[in-house]
Amino acid sequence: GAGVSQTPSNKVTEKGKYVELRCDPISGHTALYWYRQSLGQGPEFLIYFQGTGAADDSGLPNDRFFAVRPEGSVSTLKIQRTERGDSAVYLCASSLLGVNTGELFFGEGSRLTVL
Amino acid sequence: DQQVKQNSPSLSVQEGRISILNCDYTNSMFDYFLWYKKYPAEGPTFLISISSIKDKNEDGRFTVFLNKSAKHLSLHIVPSQPGDSAVYFCAASALRGGTSYGKLTFGQGTILTVHP
């Protein structure tokens, strides 16, 4: 497809389990972002990739959260020892580096529910 | 500490009238502002933006106004249409190296309902 693709669209897991969320950005977009949106809130920045490297991971809440982008395209957000407070919609976005409109192209999100 | 605030959780407007959505920010480092629109079960989509060197930017039915001294911006939609019904998020960023970095701080969102 032409847009940002995220899988799974829904994930229900139990507290303490490990979860992986995948993002396939728009082809040719070198910048990739992960955001998290909790109920009733706006999206909250987690991490930014420029190519393969994490240029800014200041939004990751703790060391249970980790993200990779080994080939500069697909990215995986990994959450260890999930907690109920991790329940949220995890949004991935991509953009052309250097585009100064701030226009990010978001995927539909992965809704994570931790029971 | 909420650096970007949208104090109205919801707004209801009649079709054809003007919708005004408001946003306040506290961080003086913010110098680029954006509005995103979100339909249920979809990701946010970019609507319009404004740099801090301007006080107004217009795109069709959508106009964004920026008042730097008051740290306030607003989105005007005129005329409003039922298809405009969605959640609207205000977002802000601090430009780095002359380009928008993509690290956005979002407000909580305002649910706009446009009645036919």
XYZ file of C-alpha atoms in Angstrom:
231
model
C 0.000 0.000 0.000
C 0.978 3.645 -0.300
C 0.580 4.599 3.344
C 2.225 3.710 6.639
C 1.297 0.171 7.592
C 1.170 -1.065 11.194
C 0.667 -4.582 12.483
C -1.054 -5.919 14.439
C -3.973 -3.523 14.486
C -5.027 -4.957 17.846
C -3.039 -6.832 20.440
C -4.330 -8.157 23.737
C -1.753 -9.548 26.128
C -1.332 -10.396 29.768
C 0.680 -8.419 32.243
C 4.321 -9.446 32.181
C 4.353 -10.657 28.578
C 6.593 -9.450 25.741
C 5.095 -7.597 22.774
C 6.371 -6.522 19.356
C 4.661 -3.944 17.188
C 5.691 -3.496 13.580
C 5.723 -0.436 11.327
C 6.260 -0.337 7.578
C 6.795 3.309 6.542
C 6.066 4.965 3.226
C 8.649 3.909 0.669
C 11.475 6.428 0.454
C 10.750 8.079 3.794
C 13.991 8.161 5.736
C 12.543 9.485 8.980
C 10.394 7.251 11.199
C 8.676 8.084 14.475
C 6.827 6.200 17.166
C 4.162 7.919 19.231
C 1.828 6.606 21.916
C -1.724 7.805 22.440
C -3.483 7.056 25.690
C -7.236 7.395 26.065
C -8.352 11.022 26.003
C -4.875 12.338 25.277
C -2.958 13.484 22.270
C -0.123 11.436 20.781
C 3.061 11.443 22.851
C 6.503 11.223 21.232
C 8.515 8.077 21.945
C 11.408 7.773 19.492
C 12.721 9.078 16.184
C 14.825 7.212 13.631
C 16.926 8.868 10.984
C 17.776 5.969 8.701
C 18.857 3.007 10.826
C 19.847 4.911 13.938
C 17.717 6.225 16.755
C 18.416 9.962 16.626
C 16.213 10.752 19.617
C 14.832 8.192 22.059
C 14.087 10.672 24.824
C 10.381 9.815 24.854
C 10.755 6.144 25.716
C 9.245 5.872 29.222
C 11.714 3.307 30.627
C 14.084 0.520 29.660
C 11.256 -1.932 29.037
C 10.690 -0.109 25.750
C 13.053 -0.565 22.833
C 12.807 0.026 19.096
C 14.909 -1.008 16.126
C 15.102 -0.209 12.460
C 17.933 -2.452 11.216
C 17.700 -1.765 7.484
C 16.370 1.775 7.559
C 12.863 0.804 6.539
C 10.660 -1.404 8.734
C 10.751 -0.671 12.442
C 9.755 -2.777 15.425
C 8.766 -1.408 18.824
C 9.446 -3.932 21.562
C 7.918 -3.846 25.018
C 9.166 -6.202 27.717
C 7.324 -7.210 30.883
C 4.203 -5.343 29.846
C 2.189 -3.483 32.469
C -1.455 -2.404 32.452
C -0.317 1.204 32.095
C 1.225 0.343 28.718
C -2.273 -0.015 27.264
C -2.588 2.590 24.506
C -2.624 3.054 20.757
C 0.918 2.996 19.401
C 1.231 5.180 16.321
C 3.993 5.055 13.775
C 4.691 7.922 11.383
C 7.168 8.603 8.622
C 8.353 11.628 6.702
C 10.917 12.804 4.188
C 13.929 14.095 6.054
C 14.380 17.785 5.522
C 10.754 18.499 4.738
C 10.007 21.529 6.856
C 6.255 21.411 6.907
C 6.249 19.091 9.901
C 3.883 16.886 7.971
C 4.113 13.398 9.382
C 2.252 10.557 7.740
C 0.713 8.402 10.443
C -0.393 4.810 10.298
C -3.686 3.655 11.780
C -1.975 2.517 14.943
C -1.653 -0.677 16.948
C -4.040 -0.822 19.890
C -2.345 -2.599 22.784
C -4.410 -3.862 25.703
C -2.600 -5.318 28.700
C -4.881 -7.333 30.986
C 3.353 19.555 32.647
C 1.102 20.001 29.637
C 3.069 22.229 27.259
C 0.314 22.322 24.645
C -3.255 22.665 25.838
C -6.591 22.464 24.155
C -9.000 23.490 26.862
C -12.196 22.678 25.006
C -12.770 18.909 24.860
C -15.603 19.339 22.381
C -17.257 21.832 20.053
C -20.591 21.613 18.284
C -21.322 23.776 15.237
C -24.071 24.097 12.656
C -23.204 23.311 9.050
C -22.199 26.458 7.147
C -21.091 28.318 10.279
C -17.552 28.987 11.449
C -15.722 26.538 13.714
C -13.000 27.998 15.925
C -10.659 25.634 17.718
C -8.210 27.045 20.232
C -4.808 26.004 21.501
C -2.384 27.459 24.065
C 1.250 26.626 24.634
C 3.761 27.386 27.352
C 7.168 26.499 25.887
C 8.847 29.574 24.365
C 11.128 27.309 22.311
C 8.205 26.205 20.146
C 8.386 27.947 16.808
C 6.385 25.766 14.469
C 2.757 24.807 14.938
C 0.513 22.332 13.236
C -3.044 21.073 13.243
C -3.900 17.442 12.693
C -7.300 15.896 12.121
C -8.239 12.399 13.230
C -11.185 10.226 12.299
C -12.061 7.158 14.414
C -9.841 4.122 13.778
C -7.509 6.163 11.589
C -4.189 7.829 12.225
C -3.961 11.615 12.493
C -3.634 13.441 9.168
C -1.843 16.740 8.699
C -4.133 19.692 8.049
C -2.257 22.980 8.160
C 0.796 24.540 9.777
C 2.278 27.910 10.631
C 5.751 29.151 11.384
C 6.327 31.599 14.216
C 7.473 34.239 11.726
C 3.902 34.479 10.482
C 0.639 35.303 12.212
C -1.734 33.758 9.699
C -1.770 30.927 7.206
C -4.705 30.079 5.007
C -5.519 26.980 2.980
C -8.971 26.875 1.461
C -11.571 26.714 4.222
C -8.891 26.399 6.905
C -7.018 29.301 8.467
C -4.601 29.157 11.360
C -3.865 32.262 13.434
C -0.868 32.603 15.727
C -0.540 35.119 18.561
C 3.015 34.701 19.829
C 2.753 37.201 22.642
C -0.236 35.338 24.048
C 1.218 31.920 23.131
C -2.089 31.121 21.514
C -3.168 29.728 18.187
C -6.515 28.992 16.660
C -7.894 27.094 13.707
C -10.843 28.562 11.831
C -12.928 26.419 9.536
C -15.394 28.264 7.369
C -17.845 27.188 6.206
C -17.995 24.086 8.393
C -19.184 20.871 6.789
C -20.454 17.614 8.354
C -17.387 15.846 6.944
C -15.229 18.077 9.152
C -16.523 16.203 12.202
C -13.407 14.663 13.757
C -10.909 15.129 16.573
C -8.550 18.052 15.987
C -5.108 18.087 17.556
C -2.888 21.085 17.915
C 0.846 20.290 17.853
C 4.059 22.229 18.296
C 7.722 21.707 17.571
C 11.060 23.469 17.907
C 12.781 23.744 14.535
C 16.249 22.259 14.333
C 18.698 23.126 11.587
C 15.982 24.916 9.644
C 13.821 21.848 9.182
C 10.950 20.514 11.175
C 12.276 17.668 13.192
C 9.062 15.755 13.565
C 9.246 15.613 17.343
C 5.841 17.063 18.025
C 4.148 17.917 21.288
C 0.401 17.444 20.948
C -2.550 18.882 22.793
C -5.310 16.671 24.152
C -7.561 17.214 21.169
C -10.966 18.797 20.564
C -13.883 16.775 19.222
C -15.644 18.825 16.553
C -19.179 17.899 15.578
C -20.757 19.689 12.636
C -24.521 19.238 12.490
C -26.338 19.263 9.138
